[in-house]
PDB file of C-alpha atoms in Angstrom:
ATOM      1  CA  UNK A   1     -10.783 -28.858  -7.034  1.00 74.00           C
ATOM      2  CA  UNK A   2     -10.175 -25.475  -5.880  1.00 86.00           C
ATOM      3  CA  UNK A   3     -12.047 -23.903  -8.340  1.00 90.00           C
ATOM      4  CA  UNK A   4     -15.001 -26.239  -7.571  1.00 93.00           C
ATOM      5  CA  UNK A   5     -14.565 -25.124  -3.198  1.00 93.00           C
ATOM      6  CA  UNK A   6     -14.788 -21.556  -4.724  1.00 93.00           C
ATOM      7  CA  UNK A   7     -18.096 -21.955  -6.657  1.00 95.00           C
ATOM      8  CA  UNK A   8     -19.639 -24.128  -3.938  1.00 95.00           C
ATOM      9  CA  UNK A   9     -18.618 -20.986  -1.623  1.00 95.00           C
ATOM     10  CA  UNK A  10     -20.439 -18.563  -4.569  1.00 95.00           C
ATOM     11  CA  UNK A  11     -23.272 -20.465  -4.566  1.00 96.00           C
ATOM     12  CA  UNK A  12     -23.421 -20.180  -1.273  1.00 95.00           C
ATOM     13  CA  UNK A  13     -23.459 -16.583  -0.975  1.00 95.00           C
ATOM     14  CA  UNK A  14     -25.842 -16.234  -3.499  1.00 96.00           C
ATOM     15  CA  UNK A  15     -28.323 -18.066  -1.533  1.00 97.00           C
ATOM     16  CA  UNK A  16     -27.883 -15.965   1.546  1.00 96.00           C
ATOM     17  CA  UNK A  17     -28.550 -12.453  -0.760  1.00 96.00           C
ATOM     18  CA  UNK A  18     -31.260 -14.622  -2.417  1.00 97.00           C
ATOM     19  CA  UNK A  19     -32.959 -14.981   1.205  1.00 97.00           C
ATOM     20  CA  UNK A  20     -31.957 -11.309   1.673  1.00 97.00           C
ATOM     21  CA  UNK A  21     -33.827 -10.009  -1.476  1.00 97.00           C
ATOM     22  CA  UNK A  22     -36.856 -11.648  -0.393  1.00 97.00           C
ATOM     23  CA  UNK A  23     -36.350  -9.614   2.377  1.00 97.00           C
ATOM     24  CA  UNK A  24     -35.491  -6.941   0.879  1.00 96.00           C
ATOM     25  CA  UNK A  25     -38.962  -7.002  -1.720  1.00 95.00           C
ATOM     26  CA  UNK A  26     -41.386  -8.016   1.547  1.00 96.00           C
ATOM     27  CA  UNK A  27     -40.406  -4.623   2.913  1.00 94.00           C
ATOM     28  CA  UNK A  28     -40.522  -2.663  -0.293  1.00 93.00           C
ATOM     29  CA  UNK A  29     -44.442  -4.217  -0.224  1.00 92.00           C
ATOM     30  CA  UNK A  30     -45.025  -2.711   2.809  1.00 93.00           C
ATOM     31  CA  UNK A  31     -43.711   0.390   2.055  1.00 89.00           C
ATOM     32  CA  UNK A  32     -47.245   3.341   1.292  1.00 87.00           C
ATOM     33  CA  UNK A  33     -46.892   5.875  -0.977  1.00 85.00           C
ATOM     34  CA  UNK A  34     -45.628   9.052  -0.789  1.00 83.00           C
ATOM     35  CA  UNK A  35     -42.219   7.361  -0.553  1.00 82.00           C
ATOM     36  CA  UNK A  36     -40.388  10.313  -1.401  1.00 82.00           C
ATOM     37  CA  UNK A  37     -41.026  13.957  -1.230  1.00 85.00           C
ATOM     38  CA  UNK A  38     -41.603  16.015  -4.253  1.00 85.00           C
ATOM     39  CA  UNK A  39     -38.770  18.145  -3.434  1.00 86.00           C
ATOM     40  CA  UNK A  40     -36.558  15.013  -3.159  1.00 84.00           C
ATOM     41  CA  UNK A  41     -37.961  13.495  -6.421  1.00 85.00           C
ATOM     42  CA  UNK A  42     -36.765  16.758  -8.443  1.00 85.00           C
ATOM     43  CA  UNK A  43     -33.589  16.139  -6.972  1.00 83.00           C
ATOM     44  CA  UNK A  44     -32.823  12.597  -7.942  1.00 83.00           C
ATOM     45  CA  UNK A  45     -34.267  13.206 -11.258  1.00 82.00           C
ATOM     46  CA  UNK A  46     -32.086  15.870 -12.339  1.00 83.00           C
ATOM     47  CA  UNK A  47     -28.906  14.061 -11.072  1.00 85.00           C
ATOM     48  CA  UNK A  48     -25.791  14.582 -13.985  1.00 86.00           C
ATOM     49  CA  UNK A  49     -25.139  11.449 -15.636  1.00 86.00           C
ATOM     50  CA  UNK A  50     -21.481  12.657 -16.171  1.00 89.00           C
ATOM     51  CA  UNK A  51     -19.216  13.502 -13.719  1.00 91.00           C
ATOM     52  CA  UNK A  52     -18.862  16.853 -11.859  1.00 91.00           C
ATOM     53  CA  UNK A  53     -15.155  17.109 -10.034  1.00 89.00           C
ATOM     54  CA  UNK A  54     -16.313  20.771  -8.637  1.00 92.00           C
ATOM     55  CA  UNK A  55     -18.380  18.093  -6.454  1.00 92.00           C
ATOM     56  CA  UNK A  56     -15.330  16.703  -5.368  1.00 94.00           C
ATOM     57  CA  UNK A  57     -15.515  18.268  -1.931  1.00 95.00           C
ATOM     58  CA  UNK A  58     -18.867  16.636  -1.823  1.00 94.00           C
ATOM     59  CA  UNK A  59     -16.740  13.072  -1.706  1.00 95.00           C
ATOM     60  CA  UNK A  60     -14.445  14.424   0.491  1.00 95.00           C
ATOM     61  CA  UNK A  61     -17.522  14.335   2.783  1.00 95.00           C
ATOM     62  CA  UNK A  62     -18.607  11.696   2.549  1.00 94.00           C
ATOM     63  CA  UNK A  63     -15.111   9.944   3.066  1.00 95.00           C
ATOM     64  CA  UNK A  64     -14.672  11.789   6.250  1.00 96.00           C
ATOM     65  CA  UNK A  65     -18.337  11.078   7.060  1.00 95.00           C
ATOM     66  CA  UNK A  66     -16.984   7.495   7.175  1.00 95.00           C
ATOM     67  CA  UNK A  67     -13.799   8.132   8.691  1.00 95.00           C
ATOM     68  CA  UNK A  68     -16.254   9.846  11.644  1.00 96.00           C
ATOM     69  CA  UNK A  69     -18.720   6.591  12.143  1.00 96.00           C
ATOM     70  CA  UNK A  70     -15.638   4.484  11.704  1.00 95.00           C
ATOM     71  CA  UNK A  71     -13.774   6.339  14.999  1.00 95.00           C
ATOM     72  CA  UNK A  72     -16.885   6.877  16.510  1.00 95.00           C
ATOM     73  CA  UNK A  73     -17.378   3.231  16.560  1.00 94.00           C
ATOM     74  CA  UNK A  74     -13.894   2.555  17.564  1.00 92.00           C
ATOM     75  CA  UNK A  75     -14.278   4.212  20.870  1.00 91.00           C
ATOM     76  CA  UNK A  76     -17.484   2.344  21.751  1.00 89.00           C
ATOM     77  CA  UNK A  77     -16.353  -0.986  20.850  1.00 86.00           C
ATOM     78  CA  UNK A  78     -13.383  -0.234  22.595  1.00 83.00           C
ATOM     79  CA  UNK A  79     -14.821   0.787  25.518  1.00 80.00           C
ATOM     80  CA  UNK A  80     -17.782  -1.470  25.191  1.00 74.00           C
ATOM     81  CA  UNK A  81     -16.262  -4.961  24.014  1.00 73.00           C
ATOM     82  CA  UNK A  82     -12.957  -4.873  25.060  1.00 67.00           C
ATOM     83  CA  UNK A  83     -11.957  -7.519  27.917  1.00 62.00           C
ATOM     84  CA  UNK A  84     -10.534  -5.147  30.477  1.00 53.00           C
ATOM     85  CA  UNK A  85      -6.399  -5.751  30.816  1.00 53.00           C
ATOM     86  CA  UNK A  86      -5.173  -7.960  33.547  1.00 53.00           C
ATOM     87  CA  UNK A  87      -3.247  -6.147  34.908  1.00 51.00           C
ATOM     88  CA  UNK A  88      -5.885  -3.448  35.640  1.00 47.00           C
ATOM     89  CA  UNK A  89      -8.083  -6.237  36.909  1.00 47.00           C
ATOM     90  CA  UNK A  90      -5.579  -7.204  39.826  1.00 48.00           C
ATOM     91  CA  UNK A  91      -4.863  -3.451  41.132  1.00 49.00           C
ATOM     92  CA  UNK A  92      -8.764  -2.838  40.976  1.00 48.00           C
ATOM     93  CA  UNK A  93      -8.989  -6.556  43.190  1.00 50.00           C
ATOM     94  CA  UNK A  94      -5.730  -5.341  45.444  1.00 49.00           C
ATOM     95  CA  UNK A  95      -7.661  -1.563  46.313  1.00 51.00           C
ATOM     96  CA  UNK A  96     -10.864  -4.002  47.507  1.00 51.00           C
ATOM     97  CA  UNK A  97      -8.787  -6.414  49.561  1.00 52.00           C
ATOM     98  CA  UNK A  98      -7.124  -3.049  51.266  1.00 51.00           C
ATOM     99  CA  UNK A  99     -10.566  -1.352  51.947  1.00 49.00           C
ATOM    100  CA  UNK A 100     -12.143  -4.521  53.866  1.00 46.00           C
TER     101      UNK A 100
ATOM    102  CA  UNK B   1     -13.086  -9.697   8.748  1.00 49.00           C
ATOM    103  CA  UNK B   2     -12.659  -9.915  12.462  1.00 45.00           C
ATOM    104  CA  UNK B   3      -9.206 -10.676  14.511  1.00 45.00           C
ATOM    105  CA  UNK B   4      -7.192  -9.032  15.790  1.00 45.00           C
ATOM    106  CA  UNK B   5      -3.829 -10.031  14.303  1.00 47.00           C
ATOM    107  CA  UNK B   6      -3.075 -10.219  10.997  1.00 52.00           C
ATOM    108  CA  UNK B   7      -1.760 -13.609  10.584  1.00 44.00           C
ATOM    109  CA  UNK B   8      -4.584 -15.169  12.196  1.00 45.00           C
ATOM    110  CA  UNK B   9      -7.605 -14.064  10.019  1.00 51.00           C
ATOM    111  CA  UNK B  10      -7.768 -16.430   7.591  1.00 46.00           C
ATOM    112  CA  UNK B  11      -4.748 -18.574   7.941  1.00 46.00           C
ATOM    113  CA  UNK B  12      -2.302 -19.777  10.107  1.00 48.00           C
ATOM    114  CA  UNK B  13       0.246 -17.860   7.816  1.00 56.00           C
ATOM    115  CA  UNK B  14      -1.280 -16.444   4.722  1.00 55.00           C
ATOM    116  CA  UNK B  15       1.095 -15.473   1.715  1.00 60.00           C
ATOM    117  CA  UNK B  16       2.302 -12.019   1.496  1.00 78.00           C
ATOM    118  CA  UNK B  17       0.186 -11.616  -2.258  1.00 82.00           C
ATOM    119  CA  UNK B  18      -3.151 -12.564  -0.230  1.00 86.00           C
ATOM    120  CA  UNK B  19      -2.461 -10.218   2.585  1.00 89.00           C
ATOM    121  CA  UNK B  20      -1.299  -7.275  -0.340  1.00 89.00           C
ATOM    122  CA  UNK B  21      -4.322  -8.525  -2.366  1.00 92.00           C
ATOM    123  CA  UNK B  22      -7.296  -8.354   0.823  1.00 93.00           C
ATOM    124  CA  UNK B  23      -6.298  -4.942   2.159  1.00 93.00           C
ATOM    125  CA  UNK B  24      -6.036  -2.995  -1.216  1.00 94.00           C
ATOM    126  CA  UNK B  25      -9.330  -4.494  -1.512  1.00 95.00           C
ATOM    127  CA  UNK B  26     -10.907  -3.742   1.238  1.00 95.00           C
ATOM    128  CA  UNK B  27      -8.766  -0.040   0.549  1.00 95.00           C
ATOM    129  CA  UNK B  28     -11.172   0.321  -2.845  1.00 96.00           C
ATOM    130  CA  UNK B  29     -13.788  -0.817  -1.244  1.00 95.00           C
ATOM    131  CA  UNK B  30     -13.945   1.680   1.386  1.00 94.00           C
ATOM    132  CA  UNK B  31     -13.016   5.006  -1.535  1.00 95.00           C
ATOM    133  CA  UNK B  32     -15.816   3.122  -3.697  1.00 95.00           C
ATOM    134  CA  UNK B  33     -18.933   2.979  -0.469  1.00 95.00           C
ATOM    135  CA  UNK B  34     -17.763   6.946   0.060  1.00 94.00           C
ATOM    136  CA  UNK B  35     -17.894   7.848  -4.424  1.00 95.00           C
ATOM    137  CA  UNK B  36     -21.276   5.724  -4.781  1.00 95.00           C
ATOM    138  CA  UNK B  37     -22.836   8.003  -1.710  1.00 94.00           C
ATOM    139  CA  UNK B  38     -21.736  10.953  -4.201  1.00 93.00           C
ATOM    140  CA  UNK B  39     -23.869  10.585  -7.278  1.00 92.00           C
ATOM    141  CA  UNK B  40     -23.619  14.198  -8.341  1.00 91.00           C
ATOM    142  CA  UNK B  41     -19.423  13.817  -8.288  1.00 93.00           C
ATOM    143  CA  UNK B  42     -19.176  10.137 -10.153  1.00 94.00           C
ATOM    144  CA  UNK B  43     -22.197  11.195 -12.458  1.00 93.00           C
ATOM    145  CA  UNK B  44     -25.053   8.649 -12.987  1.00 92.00           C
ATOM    146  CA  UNK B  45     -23.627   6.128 -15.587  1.00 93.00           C
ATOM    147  CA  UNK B  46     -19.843   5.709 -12.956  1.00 95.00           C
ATOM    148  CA  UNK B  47     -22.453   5.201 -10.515  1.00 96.00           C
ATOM    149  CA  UNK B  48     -23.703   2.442 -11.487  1.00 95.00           C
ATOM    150  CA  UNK B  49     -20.985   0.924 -13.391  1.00 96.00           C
ATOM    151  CA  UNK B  50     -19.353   1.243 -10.128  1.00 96.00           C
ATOM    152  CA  UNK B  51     -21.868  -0.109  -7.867  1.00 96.00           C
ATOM    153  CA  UNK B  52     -21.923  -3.316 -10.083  1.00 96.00           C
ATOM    154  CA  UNK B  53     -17.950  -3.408  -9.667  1.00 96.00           C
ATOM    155  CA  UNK B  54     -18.386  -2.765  -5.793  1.00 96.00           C
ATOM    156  CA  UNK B  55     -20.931  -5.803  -5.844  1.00 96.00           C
ATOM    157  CA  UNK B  56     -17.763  -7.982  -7.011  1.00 96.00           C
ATOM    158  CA  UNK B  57     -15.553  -6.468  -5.086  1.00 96.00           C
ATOM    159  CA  UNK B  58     -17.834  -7.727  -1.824  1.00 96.00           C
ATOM    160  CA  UNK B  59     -17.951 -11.199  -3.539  1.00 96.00           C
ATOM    161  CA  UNK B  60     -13.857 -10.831  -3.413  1.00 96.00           C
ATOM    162  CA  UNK B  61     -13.841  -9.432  -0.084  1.00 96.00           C
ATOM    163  CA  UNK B  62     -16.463 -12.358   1.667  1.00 96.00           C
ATOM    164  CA  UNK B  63     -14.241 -15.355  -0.088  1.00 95.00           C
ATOM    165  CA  UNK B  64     -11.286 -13.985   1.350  1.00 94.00           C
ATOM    166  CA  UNK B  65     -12.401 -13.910   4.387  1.00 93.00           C
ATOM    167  CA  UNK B  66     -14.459 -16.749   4.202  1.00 94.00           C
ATOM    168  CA  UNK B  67     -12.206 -19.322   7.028  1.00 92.00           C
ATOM    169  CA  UNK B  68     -13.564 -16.417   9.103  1.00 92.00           C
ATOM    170  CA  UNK B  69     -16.890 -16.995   7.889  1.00 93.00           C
ATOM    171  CA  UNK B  70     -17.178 -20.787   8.100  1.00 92.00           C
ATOM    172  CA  UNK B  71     -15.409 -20.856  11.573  1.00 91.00           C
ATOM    173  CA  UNK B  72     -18.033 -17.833  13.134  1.00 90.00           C
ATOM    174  CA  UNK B  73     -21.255 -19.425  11.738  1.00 90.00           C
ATOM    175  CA  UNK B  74     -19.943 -23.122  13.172  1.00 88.00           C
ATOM    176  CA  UNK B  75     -19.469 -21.593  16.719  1.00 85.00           C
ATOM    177  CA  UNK B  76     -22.193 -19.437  16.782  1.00 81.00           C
ATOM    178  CA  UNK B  77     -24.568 -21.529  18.865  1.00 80.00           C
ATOM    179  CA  UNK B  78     -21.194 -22.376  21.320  1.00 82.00           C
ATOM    180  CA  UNK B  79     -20.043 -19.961  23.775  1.00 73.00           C
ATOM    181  CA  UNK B  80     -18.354 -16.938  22.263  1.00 78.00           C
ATOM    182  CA  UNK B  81     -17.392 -13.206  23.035  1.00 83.00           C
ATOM    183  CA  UNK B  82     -20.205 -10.394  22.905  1.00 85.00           C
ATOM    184  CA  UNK B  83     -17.186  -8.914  20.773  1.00 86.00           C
ATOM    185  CA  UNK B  84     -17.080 -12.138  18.412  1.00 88.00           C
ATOM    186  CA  UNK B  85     -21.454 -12.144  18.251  1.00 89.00           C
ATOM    187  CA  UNK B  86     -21.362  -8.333  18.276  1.00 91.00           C
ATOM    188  CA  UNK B  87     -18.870  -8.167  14.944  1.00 92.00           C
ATOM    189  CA  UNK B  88     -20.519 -11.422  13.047  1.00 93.00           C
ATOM    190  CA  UNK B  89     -24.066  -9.463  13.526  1.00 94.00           C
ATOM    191  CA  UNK B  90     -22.617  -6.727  12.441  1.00 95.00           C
ATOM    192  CA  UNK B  91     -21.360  -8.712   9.461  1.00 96.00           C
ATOM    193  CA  UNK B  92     -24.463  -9.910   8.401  1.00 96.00           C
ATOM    194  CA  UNK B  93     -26.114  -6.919   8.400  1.00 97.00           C
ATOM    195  CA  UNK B  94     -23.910  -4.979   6.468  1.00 97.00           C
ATOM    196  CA  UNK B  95     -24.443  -7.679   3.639  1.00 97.00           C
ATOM    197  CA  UNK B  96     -28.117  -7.769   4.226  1.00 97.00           C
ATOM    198  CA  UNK B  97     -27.906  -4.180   3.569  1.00 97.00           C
ATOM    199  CA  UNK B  98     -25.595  -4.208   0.710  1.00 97.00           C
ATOM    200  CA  UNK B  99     -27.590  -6.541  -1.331  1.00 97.00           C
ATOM    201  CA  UNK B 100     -30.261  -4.530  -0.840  1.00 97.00           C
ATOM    202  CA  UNK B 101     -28.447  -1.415  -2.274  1.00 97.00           C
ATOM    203  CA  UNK B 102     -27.256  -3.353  -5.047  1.00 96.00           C
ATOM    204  CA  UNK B 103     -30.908  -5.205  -5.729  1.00 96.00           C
ATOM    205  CA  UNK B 104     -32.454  -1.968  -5.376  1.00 96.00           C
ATOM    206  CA  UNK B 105     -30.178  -0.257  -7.541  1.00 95.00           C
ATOM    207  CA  UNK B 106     -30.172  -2.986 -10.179  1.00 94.00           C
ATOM    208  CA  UNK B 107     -34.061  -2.722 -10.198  1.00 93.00           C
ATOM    209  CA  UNK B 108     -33.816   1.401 -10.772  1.00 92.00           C
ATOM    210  CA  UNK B 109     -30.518   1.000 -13.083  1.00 92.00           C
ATOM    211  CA  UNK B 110     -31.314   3.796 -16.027  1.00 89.00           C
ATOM    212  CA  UNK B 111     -27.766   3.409 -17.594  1.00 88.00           C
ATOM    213  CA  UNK B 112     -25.898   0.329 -17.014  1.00 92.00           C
ATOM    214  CA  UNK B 113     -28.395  -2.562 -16.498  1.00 92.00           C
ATOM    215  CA  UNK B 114     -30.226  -1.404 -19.684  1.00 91.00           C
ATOM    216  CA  UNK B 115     -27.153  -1.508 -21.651  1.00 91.00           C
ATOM    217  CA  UNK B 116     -26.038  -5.119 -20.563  1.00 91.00           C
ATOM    218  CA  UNK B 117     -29.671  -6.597 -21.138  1.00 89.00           C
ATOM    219  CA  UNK B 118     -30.015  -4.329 -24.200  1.00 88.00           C
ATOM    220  CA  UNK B 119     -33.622  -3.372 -22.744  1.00 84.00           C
ATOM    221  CA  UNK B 120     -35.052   0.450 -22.994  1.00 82.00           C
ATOM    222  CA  UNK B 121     -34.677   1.638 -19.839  1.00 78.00           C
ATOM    223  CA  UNK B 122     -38.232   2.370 -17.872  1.00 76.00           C
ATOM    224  CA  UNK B 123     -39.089   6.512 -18.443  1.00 75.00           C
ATOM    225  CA  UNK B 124     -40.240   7.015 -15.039  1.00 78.00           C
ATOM    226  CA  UNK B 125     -38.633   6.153 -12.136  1.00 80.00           C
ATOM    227  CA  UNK B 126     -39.663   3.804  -9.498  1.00 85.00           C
ATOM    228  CA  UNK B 127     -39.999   6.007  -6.134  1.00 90.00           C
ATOM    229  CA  UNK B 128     -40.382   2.538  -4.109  1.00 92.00           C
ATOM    230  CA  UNK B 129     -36.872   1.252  -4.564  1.00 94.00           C
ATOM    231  CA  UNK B 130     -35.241   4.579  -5.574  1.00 92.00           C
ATOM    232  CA  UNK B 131     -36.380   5.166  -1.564  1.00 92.00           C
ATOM    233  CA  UNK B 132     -35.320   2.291  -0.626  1.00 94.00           C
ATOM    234  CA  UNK B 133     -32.130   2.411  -2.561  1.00 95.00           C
ATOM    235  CA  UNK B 134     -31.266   5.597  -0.504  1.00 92.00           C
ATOM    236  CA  UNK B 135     -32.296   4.922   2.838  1.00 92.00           C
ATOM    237  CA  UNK B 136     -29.866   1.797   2.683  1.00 95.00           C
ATOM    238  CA  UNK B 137     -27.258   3.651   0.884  1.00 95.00           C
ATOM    239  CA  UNK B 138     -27.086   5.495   4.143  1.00 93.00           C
ATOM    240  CA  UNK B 139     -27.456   2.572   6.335  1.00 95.00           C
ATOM    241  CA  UNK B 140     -24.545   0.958   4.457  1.00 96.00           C
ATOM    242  CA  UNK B 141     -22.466   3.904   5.114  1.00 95.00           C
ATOM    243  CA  UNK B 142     -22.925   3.276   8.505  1.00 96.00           C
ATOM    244  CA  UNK B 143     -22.291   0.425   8.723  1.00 96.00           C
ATOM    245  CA  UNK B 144     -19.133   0.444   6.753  1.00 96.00           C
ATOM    246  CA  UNK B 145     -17.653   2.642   9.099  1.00 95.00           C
ATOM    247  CA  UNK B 146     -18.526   0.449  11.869  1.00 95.00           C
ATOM    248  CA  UNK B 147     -17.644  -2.729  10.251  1.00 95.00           C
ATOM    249  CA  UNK B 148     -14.130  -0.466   9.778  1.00 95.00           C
ATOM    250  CA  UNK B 149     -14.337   0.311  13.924  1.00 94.00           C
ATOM    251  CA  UNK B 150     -14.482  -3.414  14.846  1.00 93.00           C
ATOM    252  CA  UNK B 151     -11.233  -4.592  12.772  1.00 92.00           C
ATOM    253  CA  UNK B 152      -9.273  -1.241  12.885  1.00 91.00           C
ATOM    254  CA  UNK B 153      -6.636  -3.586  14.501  1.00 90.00           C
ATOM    255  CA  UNK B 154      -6.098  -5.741  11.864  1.00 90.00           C
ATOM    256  CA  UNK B 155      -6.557  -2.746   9.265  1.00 92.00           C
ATOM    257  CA  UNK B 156      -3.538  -1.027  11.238  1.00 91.00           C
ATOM    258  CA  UNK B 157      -1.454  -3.986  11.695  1.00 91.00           C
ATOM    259  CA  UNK B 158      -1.755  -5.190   7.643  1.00 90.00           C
ATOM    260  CA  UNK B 159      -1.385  -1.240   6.746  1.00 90.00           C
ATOM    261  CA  UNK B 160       1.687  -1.281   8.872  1.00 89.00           C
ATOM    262  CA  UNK B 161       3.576  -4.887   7.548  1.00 89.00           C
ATOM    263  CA  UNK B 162       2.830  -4.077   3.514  1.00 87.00           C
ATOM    264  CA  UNK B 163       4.293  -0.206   3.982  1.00 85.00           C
ATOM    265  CA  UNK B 164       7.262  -1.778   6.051  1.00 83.00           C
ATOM    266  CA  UNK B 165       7.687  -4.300   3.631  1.00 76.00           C
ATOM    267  CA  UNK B 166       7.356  -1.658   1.040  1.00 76.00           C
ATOM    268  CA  UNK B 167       9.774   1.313   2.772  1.00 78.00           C
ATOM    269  CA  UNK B 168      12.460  -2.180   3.486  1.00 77.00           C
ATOM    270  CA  UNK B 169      12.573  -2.626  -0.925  1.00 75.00           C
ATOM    271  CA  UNK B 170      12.400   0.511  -1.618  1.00 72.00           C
ATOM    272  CA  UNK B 171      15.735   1.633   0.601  1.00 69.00           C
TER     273      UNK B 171
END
């Protein structure tokens, strides 16, 4: 039974990035060449295919590239989508009762 | 997913194994997004051995949070918090744009896709989706980070209960 509710909820999910990679393929249609530069082309061609640890700074980057977005973020959803604290709301009410 | 307390994501009281089990998850998860943006570190064969792990791993992560799921997309057309709309479109887009990375990258696959099928893989690469494959990359970093943002409060509060729990056996 539970296996069954968890392959219903696979199937499920495969539909939605079925719908997603039809998406996903109308836009690559619409893409015109040149879709990368030739610079850029060199570049992805000659990646290793083994691993390089004196790139592991590289990583490092990248993690605090995320870390960046991810407090970035935090401040504007906190400052954006936060309901304001009651509390606050009643003192900023009581300073408008005073000034009338 | 999105709440704000750690009990009430997915169940009124979920076991400790399923809380231990969805944040190391969503731990790797977050290391693997940051190695697959470093191709030149992981090498190309650990990239994409790893990208097809990281497309189970968001299989994981979406049925464990999938009360979450089912509850958002019921209320959606009911009255709800720019917060609640804000996070499940946020949601949605971030696995729009991860099953594009993965699609892409299954389509441009020189190492691992080749060896499961047991085809030759194609000499010249297709500049289309190896684009497209990196301008969503990026957008999935993004996005990541963000999707990290909006449920920093239940990241915190589960980080803080398992290393409690963990510091209270150890001593």
């Amino acid at each position: 039974m539970k296996l069954a509710r968890v392959l219903a909820r696979l199937a499920l999910l495969s539909l939605a990035a079925a719908v997603f990679i039809v998406l996903t393929q109308g836009y690559a249609g619409s893409l015109r060449p040149p879709f990368m530069s030739p610079y850029r082309q060199a570049a992805r061609r000659n990646r290793p295919a083994e691993p390089q640890g004196t790139r592991f700074p590289s990583f490092i980057g990248e993690v605090m590239a995320l870390a960046l977005i991810a407090a970035a973020g935090r401040i504007v959803f906190r400052l954006r989508l936060s309901p304001p604290v009651r509390g606050e709301e009643d003192v900023i009410l009581l300073d408008l009762h005073r000034e009338q | 997913m999105a709440t704000h307390s750690v009990v009430a994501r997915d169940s009124a009281k979920p076991a400790p194994w399923r809380l231990k089990i969805t944040f190391w998850l969503d731990v790797t998860l977050l290391v693997t997004v940051s190695a697959l943006e470093t191709v030149p570190f992981t090498g190309l064969v650990i990239h994409e051995w790893l990208g097809l792990a990281a497309a189970a791993m968001v299989f994981a992560h979406l049925l464990l949070s999938w009360t979450w799921i089912a509850s958002h997309s019921r209320r959606w057309f009911t009255a709800q918090s720019i917060r609640s709309r804000v996070n499940y479109l946020l949601n949605l887009t971030l696995f729009a744009g991860i099953t594009a990375v993965i699609f892409s990258g299954i389509l441009i696959s020189q190492k691992a896709i080749p060896m499961l099928t047991g085809t030759k893989a194609v000499p010249d690469m297709d500049w289309r989706w190896d684009s497209i494959h990196d301008r969503f990359s990026n957008f999935v970093l993004i996005l990541a980070g963000l999707h990290l943002a909006i449920n920093w409060d239940w990241a915190l509060a589960a980080g803080q209960k398992i290393f409690r729990r963990f510091l209270e056996d150890a001593l």
